[in-house]
Amino acid sequence: MRSFAIFSAAVAVLSSGASAAGVTGAAEGFAKGITGGGSASPVYPNTNAELVSYLGDNSARVIVLTKTFDFRGTEGTSTGSGCLPWGTGSQCQVAINKDNWCGNYQPDAPTTSITYDNAGSLGITVKSNKSLVGQGSAGKILGKGIRMVSGVKNIIIQNIEISNINPKYVWGGDAITIDGADQVWIDRCTTSLIGRQHIVLGNSASGRVSITNNKIDGVTSWSATCDGYHYWNMYFTGSNDLVTLKGNYIYHTSGRAPKVAGNTLLHAVNNYWYDNSDHAFEITSGGNVLAEGNVFQNIDRVLDTTPTGHLFTAPSAGANSACSASLGRVCQMNGFGSSGTFNQANTNFLSNFNGKNIASASAYGGVVASVGKTAGMGRI
Ligand SMILES: *[C@@H]1O[C@H](CO)[C@@H](O)[C@H](O)[C@H]1NC(C)=O
């Protein structure tokens, strides 16, 4: 840890110059201590092929993005049948009939002919020991997401934007997929205009993940709620996942922000949810959620239905002392403005925090200002 701290400090000093490269700061929460590509000499991909190669090879790498990588149209298009389960209006998303999804699950929905971009369907493979870092506000990937799957480990994604992945089409692609990985840190990224999920942790165990200071931008022209608010945002359903969600700006969504299930311990702390047309949290069996020090502003329903998982919302000073035994401190209350209720005091899962790296929490009063300064790409 000591050498890593020195490395970060060196980068921080260099950052005041023009040509700094590398990761800023260090992961907090469950993924604390990870090094990504470590001190490998930075590489600067020029083409899509170079980016794919650096991310997918077996070398530890610091990969710095200084430009936009546009994958739209690079793998052709597919024309086929789709369906309209959410309505036929021009603001509604259309579902691709992937694996006969329409036939199996939406047999009564009207069908339509669709054309979508193939590049969005599957993200770029990211192997172990990588740092993927954007320079300033230059690092963008369009039309394709990234995937950390099948046992990869020790990956840092910082200060990039992922956007324009078949936004009209459900099953058109995800921005960030983590499935059967461990020690992943997603920091200061922006995702927008995505067909399916902004961040999805698949059903395999994904170990320790920290998702911090990101902007989930749900503004879209096509949504499953047909109102300009994106429905599929964060999906945490892994079989053995520890997820720290801290300092994120979760904006203009209408559902699954996040959905939590499987066997997931989610620590949602000091995030700012703003402007949601339906619900934020959906928690079903196996979802264990501690939500503290967050701000909910204009969130119709903070919680979809009474959770069948476990939820502690740090509801009162008295109740919050229950955190001390496992987190080593009291929990922080959440703040609400023009939002629905969020009041559950299930404490029987808090012992799952014992012995883990746990993110700090500050009072909700400073969250809007701090998230405004740090969340999303281009703030370093
Ligand atoms: C990642 O880096 C660690 C530490 O250097 C090394 O032991 C491990 O083999 C690397 N993993 C892969 C898949 O390259």
Tab-separated table of C-alpha atoms and ligand atoms in Angstrom:
chain	number	residue	atom	x	y	z
A	1	MET	CA	0.000	0.000	0.000
A	2	ARG	CA	2.820	2.336	0.807
A	3	SER	CA	4.320	2.253	-2.688
A	4	PHE	CA	0.902	2.778	-4.229
A	5	ALA	CA	0.320	5.850	-2.094
A	6	ILE	CA	3.642	7.285	-3.244
A	7	PHE	CA	2.781	6.549	-6.870
A	8	SER	CA	-0.537	8.391	-6.508
A	9	ALA	CA	1.152	11.335	-4.905
A	10	ALA	CA	3.623	11.538	-7.784
A	11	VAL	CA	0.805	11.511	-10.281
A	12	ALA	CA	-1.002	14.207	-8.362
A	13	VAL	CA	2.067	16.437	-8.550
A	14	LEU	CA	2.466	15.757	-12.273
A	15	SER	CA	-1.214	16.548	-12.827
A	16	SER	CA	-0.534	20.208	-12.409
A	17	GLY	CA	1.621	19.980	-15.550
A	18	ALA	CA	0.235	19.311	-19.001
A	19	SER	CA	1.271	15.766	-19.794
A	20	ALA	CA	0.321	13.802	-16.710
A	21	ALA	CA	-1.001	10.321	-17.172
A	22	GLY	CA	-2.401	7.769	-14.848
A	23	VAL	CA	-4.925	7.298	-12.138
A	24	THR	CA	-5.900	10.121	-9.814
A	25	GLY	CA	-6.526	9.201	-6.193
A	26	ALA	CA	-7.292	5.718	-4.927
A	27	ALA	CA	-10.351	3.528	-4.561
A	28	GLU	CA	-12.437	3.812	-1.441
A	29	GLY	CA	-14.756	1.143	-0.126
A	30	PHE	CA	-14.799	-2.507	-1.086
A	31	ALA	CA	-12.264	-2.191	-3.944
A	32	LYS	CA	-9.787	-0.275	-1.796
A	33	GLY	CA	-6.149	-1.090	-2.463
A	34	ILE	CA	-6.384	-2.039	-6.127
A	35	THR	CA	-3.698	-0.824	-8.501
A	36	GLY	CA	-5.021	-1.530	-12.025
A	37	GLY	CA	-2.133	-1.168	-14.463
A	38	GLY	CA	0.067	0.117	-11.642
A	39	SER	CA	3.221	1.876	-12.774
A	40	ALA	CA	3.257	0.505	-16.336
A	41	SER	CA	4.296	3.158	-18.870
A	42	PRO	CA	1.162	4.720	-20.268
A	43	VAL	CA	0.015	3.813	-23.761
A	44	TYR	CA	-2.074	6.116	-25.951
A	45	PRO	CA	-4.246	4.196	-28.417
A	46	ASN	CA	-4.963	5.904	-31.715
A	47	THR	CA	-7.385	3.536	-33.374
A	48	ASN	CA	-10.296	1.410	-32.207
A	49	ALA	CA	-8.186	-1.688	-32.896
A	50	GLU	CA	-5.370	-0.424	-30.679
A	51	LEU	CA	-7.792	0.329	-27.859
A	52	VAL	CA	-9.325	-3.144	-28.120
A	53	SER	CA	-5.882	-4.730	-28.185
A	54	TYR	CA	-4.520	-2.859	-25.152
A	55	LEU	CA	-7.623	-3.618	-23.097
A	56	GLY	CA	-7.722	-7.265	-24.087
A	57	ASP	CA	-4.099	-8.394	-23.912
A	58	ASN	CA	-2.427	-10.038	-20.940
A	59	SER	CA	-0.107	-7.177	-19.963
A	60	ALA	CA	-0.607	-4.798	-17.073
A	61	ARG	CA	-1.388	-1.481	-18.764
A	62	VAL	CA	-2.163	2.149	-18.126
A	63	ILE	CA	-4.237	3.102	-21.173
A	64	VAL	CA	-4.829	6.820	-21.619
A	65	LEU	CA	-7.608	8.062	-23.883
A	66	THR	CA	-6.908	11.406	-25.524
A	67	LYS	CA	-9.701	11.289	-28.115
A	68	THR	CA	-13.048	9.771	-29.077
A	69	PHE	CA	-13.232	6.148	-30.160
A	70	ASP	CA	-16.373	5.752	-32.232
A	71	PHE	CA	-17.435	2.157	-32.825
A	72	ARG	CA	-20.766	2.978	-34.436
A	73	GLY	CA	-21.092	1.330	-37.822
A	74	THR	CA	-17.830	-0.619	-37.495
A	75	GLU	CA	-19.515	-4.021	-37.278
A	76	GLY	CA	-22.452	-3.405	-39.610
A	77	THR	CA	-26.118	-3.348	-38.776
A	78	SER	CA	-28.799	-5.961	-38.217
A	79	THR	CA	-32.330	-5.739	-39.474
A	80	GLY	CA	-34.970	-7.885	-37.892
A	81	SER	CA	-38.099	-7.914	-35.847
A	82	GLY	CA	-38.640	-5.998	-32.649
A	83	CYS	CA	-41.564	-5.362	-30.375
A	84	LEU	CA	-43.182	-2.444	-28.582
A	85	PRO	CA	-44.052	-3.646	-25.055
A	86	TRP	CA	-44.055	-0.138	-23.602
A	87	GLY	CA	-46.206	1.597	-26.186
A	88	THR	CA	-46.109	2.742	-29.781
A	89	GLY	CA	-45.358	6.414	-29.150
A	90	SER	CA	-42.231	7.966	-30.631
A	91	GLN	CA	-40.684	8.384	-27.149
A	92	CYS	CA	-40.916	4.661	-26.333
A	93	GLN	CA	-37.991	2.262	-26.526
A	94	VAL	CA	-38.307	-0.710	-28.867
A	95	ALA	CA	-37.134	-4.200	-27.835
A	96	ILE	CA	-34.894	-6.243	-30.090
A	97	ASN	CA	-36.281	-9.767	-30.419
A	98	LYS	CA	-33.083	-11.142	-28.898
A	99	ASP	CA	-33.290	-14.887	-28.217
A	100	ASN	CA	-36.994	-14.579	-29.034
A	101	TRP	CA	-37.469	-12.302	-26.032
A	102	CYS	CA	-40.524	-10.665	-27.576
A	103	GLY	CA	-42.170	-13.983	-28.331
A	104	ASN	CA	-41.372	-15.448	-24.920
A	105	TYR	CA	-42.124	-12.500	-22.674
A	106	GLN	CA	-44.169	-10.008	-24.654
A	107	PRO	CA	-46.394	-12.136	-26.897
A	108	ASP	CA	-49.106	-9.493	-26.986
A	109	ALA	CA	-46.860	-6.557	-27.835
A	110	PRO	CA	-47.122	-5.078	-31.323
A	111	THR	CA	-44.161	-6.001	-33.529
A	112	THR	CA	-42.146	-3.809	-35.845
A	113	SER	CA	-39.173	-4.030	-38.171
A	114	ILE	CA	-35.970	-2.565	-36.749
A	115	THR	CA	-32.373	-1.885	-37.700
A	116	TYR	CA	-29.713	-1.535	-35.028
A	117	ASP	CA	-25.951	-1.211	-34.813
A	118	ASN	CA	-24.094	-4.485	-34.207
A	119	ALA	CA	-21.157	-2.869	-32.404
A	120	GLY	CA	-23.329	-2.025	-29.414
A	121	SER	CA	-24.382	-5.598	-28.737
A	122	LEU	CA	-21.167	-6.728	-27.039
A	123	GLY	CA	-18.740	-4.542	-25.121
A	124	ILE	CA	-14.951	-4.477	-25.390
A	125	THR	CA	-13.242	-7.171	-23.295
A	126	VAL	CA	-11.087	-5.792	-20.469
A	127	LYS	CA	-8.519	-8.152	-18.968
A	128	SER	CA	-6.814	-8.026	-15.546
A	129	ASN	CA	-4.414	-5.363	-14.300
A	130	LYS	CA	-5.588	-2.451	-16.426
A	131	SER	CA	-6.114	1.231	-15.820
A	132	LEU	CA	-8.266	2.911	-18.469
A	133	VAL	CA	-8.068	6.646	-17.933
A	134	GLY	CA	-9.343	9.600	-19.919
A	135	GLN	CA	-7.259	12.745	-20.255
A	136	GLY	CA	-9.148	15.900	-19.310
A	137	SER	CA	-12.526	15.632	-20.994
A	138	ALA	CA	-11.179	13.952	-24.134
A	139	GLY	CA	-11.678	10.251	-23.431
A	140	LYS	CA	-14.895	8.986	-25.002
A	141	ILE	CA	-16.075	5.647	-26.314
A	142	LEU	CA	-19.162	5.779	-28.516
A	143	GLY	CA	-21.343	2.913	-29.680
A	144	LYS	CA	-19.795	0.177	-27.556
A	145	GLY	CA	-19.382	-0.583	-23.866
A	146	ILE	CA	-16.733	-2.385	-21.842
A	147	ARG	CA	-16.896	-5.839	-20.260
A	148	MET	CA	-15.037	-7.211	-17.276
A	149	VAL	CA	-16.011	-10.877	-17.057
A	150	SER	CA	-14.801	-14.419	-16.462
A	151	GLY	CA	-12.409	-14.032	-13.556
A	152	VAL	CA	-10.647	-10.775	-14.453
A	153	LYS	CA	-9.302	-8.778	-11.568
A	154	ASN	CA	-7.753	-5.457	-10.571
A	155	ILE	CA	-9.198	-2.985	-13.069
A	156	ILE	CA	-9.552	0.794	-12.772
A	157	ILE	CA	-11.788	2.751	-15.155
A	158	GLN	CA	-11.536	6.489	-14.577
A	159	ASN	CA	-12.661	9.702	-16.226
A	160	ILE	CA	-14.115	8.361	-19.475
A	161	GLU	CA	-17.492	8.752	-21.132
A	162	ILE	CA	-19.413	5.893	-22.708
A	163	SER	CA	-22.355	6.916	-24.842
A	164	ASN	CA	-24.630	6.265	-27.814
A	165	ILE	CA	-25.101	2.507	-27.597
A	166	ASN	CA	-28.286	1.856	-29.606
A	167	PRO	CA	-30.260	4.104	-27.249
A	168	LYS	CA	-33.550	3.386	-28.960
A	169	TYR	CA	-33.276	-0.376	-28.471
A	170	VAL	CA	-33.576	-2.509	-25.365
A	171	TRP	CA	-31.007	-5.327	-25.714
A	172	GLY	CA	-29.015	-2.911	-27.869
A	173	GLY	CA	-26.097	-3.004	-25.431
A	174	ASP	CA	-24.807	-2.081	-21.971
A	175	ALA	CA	-22.187	0.523	-21.097
A	176	ILE	CA	-20.261	-1.165	-18.247
A	177	THR	CA	-20.576	-4.890	-17.560
A	178	ILE	CA	-18.945	-6.575	-14.552
A	179	ASP	CA	-19.731	-10.279	-14.262
A	180	GLY	CA	-17.551	-12.798	-12.483
A	181	ALA	CA	-14.778	-10.267	-11.883
A	182	ASP	CA	-13.160	-8.964	-8.710
A	183	GLN	CA	-11.568	-5.711	-7.553
A	184	VAL	CA	-12.997	-3.244	-10.034
A	185	TRP	CA	-13.105	0.524	-9.519
A	186	ILE	CA	-15.275	2.693	-11.763
A	187	ASP	CA	-14.614	6.346	-10.976
A	188	ARG	CA	-15.571	9.711	-12.431
A	189	CYS	CA	-17.127	8.280	-15.583
A	190	THR	CA	-20.201	9.470	-17.471
A	191	THR	CA	-22.634	7.135	-19.182
A	192	SER	CA	-25.475	8.374	-21.371
A	193	LEU	CA	-27.790	7.244	-24.174
A	194	ILE	CA	-27.538	3.514	-23.545
A	195	GLY	CA	-29.962	0.893	-24.891
A	196	ARG	CA	-29.972	-1.276	-21.824
A	197	GLN	CA	-27.979	-0.909	-18.585
A	198	HIS	CA	-25.594	1.862	-17.710
A	199	ILE	CA	-23.823	-0.398	-15.185
A	200	VAL	CA	-24.655	-4.090	-14.915
A	201	LEU	CA	-23.208	-6.633	-12.526
A	202	GLY	CA	-24.255	-9.972	-13.953
A	203	ASN	CA	-25.344	-12.999	-11.997
A	204	SER	CA	-21.875	-14.468	-11.430
A	205	ALA	CA	-19.976	-13.399	-8.316
A	206	SER	CA	-18.255	-10.068	-8.829
A	207	GLY	CA	-16.445	-9.739	-5.538
A	208	ARG	CA	-15.315	-6.264	-4.563
A	209	VAL	CA	-16.483	-3.325	-6.667
A	210	SER	CA	-16.379	0.425	-6.001
A	211	ILE	CA	-18.487	2.711	-8.188
A	212	THR	CA	-17.669	6.279	-7.247
A	213	ASN	CA	-18.150	9.830	-8.522
A	214	ASN	CA	-19.858	8.817	-11.750
A	215	LYS	CA	-22.666	10.499	-13.622
A	216	ILE	CA	-25.495	8.250	-14.731
A	217	ASP	CA	-27.222	10.495	-17.236
A	218	GLY	CA	-30.698	9.181	-18.017
A	219	VAL	CA	-31.725	11.869	-20.499
A	220	THR	CA	-32.903	10.105	-23.653
A	221	SER	CA	-35.310	10.437	-26.551
A	222	TRP	CA	-36.471	6.816	-26.146
A	223	SER	CA	-37.299	5.175	-22.850
A	224	ALA	CA	-39.223	2.212	-21.490
A	225	THR	CA	-41.362	4.724	-19.636
A	226	CYS	CA	-41.855	6.746	-22.842
A	227	ASP	CA	-41.147	10.012	-21.042
A	228	GLY	CA	-37.523	10.890	-21.754
A	229	TYR	CA	-36.269	9.236	-18.538
A	230	HIS	CA	-34.103	6.111	-18.842
A	231	TYR	CA	-35.390	3.034	-17.019
A	232	TRP	CA	-32.427	0.582	-17.078
A	233	ASN	CA	-29.662	2.118	-15.032
A	234	MET	CA	-27.822	-0.025	-12.499
A	235	TYR	CA	-28.388	-3.737	-12.080
A	236	PHE	CA	-26.676	-5.401	-9.146
A	237	THR	CA	-27.716	-9.050	-9.038
A	238	GLY	CA	-24.448	-10.958	-8.583
A	239	SER	CA	-24.244	-14.137	-6.565
A	240	ASN	CA	-21.617	-12.844	-4.140
A	241	ASP	CA	-21.040	-9.134	-4.691
A	242	LEU	CA	-19.804	-6.314	-2.498
A	243	VAL	CA	-20.626	-2.978	-4.083
A	244	THR	CA	-19.693	0.466	-2.812
A	245	LEU	CA	-21.738	3.162	-4.553
A	246	LYS	CA	-20.453	6.534	-3.422
A	247	GLY	CA	-20.563	10.108	-4.632
A	248	ASN	CA	-22.470	9.375	-7.828
A	249	TYR	CA	-24.922	11.683	-9.599
A	250	ILE	CA	-27.902	9.630	-10.726
A	251	TYR	CA	-29.892	11.928	-12.943
A	252	HIS	CA	-33.143	11.802	-14.910
A	253	THR	CA	-33.944	8.108	-14.466
A	254	SER	CA	-37.241	6.259	-14.184
A	255	GLY	CA	-36.375	2.852	-12.710
A	256	ARG	CA	-33.793	0.351	-11.540
A	257	ALA	CA	-31.476	2.977	-10.200
A	258	PRO	CA	-30.419	0.506	-8.899
A	259	LYS	CA	-32.049	-2.910	-8.883
A	260	VAL	CA	-30.419	-5.030	-6.159
A	261	ALA	CA	-30.835	-8.803	-5.813
A	262	GLY	CA	-28.889	-12.064	-6.048
A	263	ASN	CA	-26.562	-11.987	-3.071
A	264	THR	CA	-25.365	-8.404	-3.058
A	265	LEU	CA	-24.227	-6.207	-0.214
A	266	LEU	CA	-24.665	-2.643	-1.451
A	267	HIS	CA	-23.316	0.339	0.438
A	268	ALA	CA	-24.935	3.404	-1.115
A	269	VAL	CA	-23.393	6.471	0.468
A	270	ASN	CA	-23.307	10.197	-0.286
A	271	ASN	CA	-24.909	9.858	-3.711
A	272	TYR	CA	-27.211	12.447	-5.239
A	273	TRP	CA	-30.362	11.220	-6.913
A	274	TYR	CA	-32.077	13.987	-8.816
A	275	ASP	CA	-35.214	13.990	-10.937
A	276	ASN	CA	-36.779	10.574	-11.403
A	277	SER	CA	-40.165	9.933	-12.990
A	278	ASP	CA	-40.927	6.610	-11.286
A	279	HIS	CA	-38.615	4.778	-8.870
A	280	ALA	CA	-34.982	4.611	-7.782
A	281	PHE	CA	-34.348	1.461	-5.709
A	282	GLU	CA	-35.804	-1.922	-6.556
A	283	ILE	CA	-34.660	-4.476	-3.963
A	284	THR	CA	-35.662	-8.102	-4.205
A	285	SER	CA	-34.622	-11.329	-2.525
A	286	GLY	CA	-30.908	-11.437	-1.701
A	287	GLY	CA	-30.403	-7.702	-1.960
A	288	ASN	CA	-28.867	-6.215	1.206
A	289	VAL	CA	-28.698	-2.444	1.123
A	290	LEU	CA	-27.295	0.129	3.497
A	291	ALA	CA	-28.202	3.589	2.197
A	292	GLU	CA	-26.794	6.510	4.195
A	293	GLY	CA	-25.871	10.134	3.709
A	294	ASN	CA	-27.560	10.308	0.293
A	295	VAL	CA	-29.715	13.082	-1.107
A	296	PHE	CA	-32.956	12.338	-2.928
A	297	GLN	CA	-34.390	15.304	-4.768
A	298	ASN	CA	-37.552	14.976	-6.884
A	299	ILE	CA	-37.589	11.185	-6.671
A	300	ASP	CA	-41.188	10.065	-6.953
A	301	ARG	CA	-40.714	6.707	-5.346
A	302	VAL	CA	-37.322	6.217	-3.744
A	303	LEU	CA	-38.231	2.546	-3.273
A	304	ASP	CA	-40.219	0.564	-5.815
A	305	THR	CA	-42.120	-1.715	-3.440
A	306	THR	CA	-41.486	-2.945	0.064
A	307	PRO	CA	-38.220	-4.843	-0.382
A	308	THR	CA	-38.079	-8.591	-0.129
A	309	GLY	CA	-34.351	-8.162	0.560
A	310	HIS	CA	-32.899	-6.229	3.494
A	311	LEU	CA	-32.668	-2.475	3.763
A	312	PHE	CA	-31.344	-0.079	6.357
A	313	THR	CA	-31.976	3.556	5.479
A	314	ALA	CA	-30.350	5.135	8.510
A	315	PRO	CA	-33.682	6.585	9.566
A	316	SER	CA	-32.895	8.180	12.928
A	317	ALA	CA	-30.056	8.993	15.277
A	318	GLY	CA	-31.248	6.285	17.617
A	319	ALA	CA	-31.426	3.605	14.949
A	320	ASN	CA	-28.141	4.656	13.358
A	321	SER	CA	-26.046	3.632	16.314
A	322	ALA	CA	-26.719	0.064	15.119
A	323	CYS	CA	-23.995	0.691	12.517
A	324	SER	CA	-21.255	1.074	15.103
A	325	ALA	CA	-20.725	-2.610	15.778
A	326	SER	CA	-19.971	-3.476	12.143
A	327	LEU	CA	-18.902	-0.211	10.507
A	328	GLY	CA	-17.054	1.246	13.446
A	329	ARG	CA	-19.086	4.443	13.296
A	330	VAL	CA	-22.683	5.573	13.348
A	331	CYS	CA	-24.490	5.857	10.018
A	332	GLN	CA	-25.558	9.141	8.438
A	333	MET	CA	-29.145	10.066	7.751
A	334	ASN	CA	-30.354	10.595	4.186
A	335	GLY	CA	-31.836	13.870	2.984
A	336	PHE	CA	-35.045	14.265	1.003
A	337	GLY	CA	-36.590	17.018	-1.084
A	338	SER	CA	-39.926	16.531	-2.853
A	339	SER	CA	-39.356	12.788	-2.708
A	340	GLY	CA	-41.185	9.704	-1.481
A	341	THR	CA	-40.451	7.888	1.745
A	342	PHE	CA	-37.482	5.623	2.323
A	343	ASN	CA	-37.701	4.285	5.800
A	344	GLN	CA	-36.588	0.764	6.680
A	345	ALA	CA	-34.532	-0.265	9.663
A	346	ASN	CA	-33.545	-3.839	8.994
A	347	THR	CA	-30.224	-4.283	10.788
A	348	ASN	CA	-29.694	-8.024	10.674
A	349	PHE	CA	-27.366	-7.876	7.634
A	350	LEU	CA	-25.097	-5.081	8.906
A	351	SER	CA	-22.708	-7.691	10.313
A	352	ASN	CA	-21.796	-8.467	6.673
A	353	PHE	CA	-19.696	-5.289	6.811
A	354	ASN	CA	-17.450	-6.773	9.491
A	355	GLY	CA	-13.809	-6.732	8.479
A	356	LYS	CA	-14.420	-5.150	5.044
A	357	ASN	CA	-13.047	-1.913	3.598
A	358	ILE	CA	-15.924	0.458	4.223
A	359	ALA	CA	-16.354	3.869	2.617
A	360	SER	CA	-16.619	6.848	4.930
A	361	ALA	CA	-19.855	8.805	5.071
A	362	SER	CA	-20.427	12.495	5.541
A	363	ALA	CA	-23.594	14.333	6.438
A	364	TYR	CA	-26.033	14.632	3.525
A	365	GLY	CA	-25.965	18.428	3.736
A	366	GLY	CA	-22.724	18.693	1.739
A	367	VAL	CA	-23.543	16.074	-0.881
A	368	VAL	CA	-25.111	18.209	-3.620
A	369	ALA	CA	-22.102	20.514	-3.647
A	370	SER	CA	-19.487	17.741	-3.549
A	371	VAL	CA	-21.175	15.633	-6.214
A	372	GLY	CA	-21.502	18.766	-8.335
A	373	LYS	CA	-17.736	19.162	-8.228
A	374	THR	CA	-16.590	15.587	-8.803
A	375	ALA	CA	-19.227	13.425	-10.479
A	376	GLY	CA	-18.762	12.487	-14.106
A	377	MET	CA	-16.063	12.668	-16.765
A	378	GLY	CA	-13.937	15.785	-17.180
A	379	ARG	CA	-13.697	16.875	-13.546
A	380	ILE	CA	-10.086	15.900	-12.867
B	1	LIG	C1	-1.908	-9.202	-12.395
B	1	LIG	O1	-0.834	-8.688	-11.654
B	1	LIG	C2	-0.454	-9.507	-10.552
B	1	LIG	C3	0.583	-8.742	-9.759
B	1	LIG	O2	1.636	-8.333	-10.585
B	1	LIG	C4	0.039	-10.832	-11.082
B	1	LIG	O3	0.404	-11.676	-10.030
B	1	LIG	C5	-1.065	-11.482	-11.906
B	1	LIG	O4	-0.578	-12.665	-12.499
B	1	LIG	C6	-1.568	-10.556	-12.976
B	1	LIG	N1	-2.750	-11.149	-13.562
B	1	LIG	C7	-2.856	-11.377	-14.850
B	1	LIG	C8	-4.085	-12.110	-15.282
B	1	LIG	O5	-2.032	-11.020	-15.642
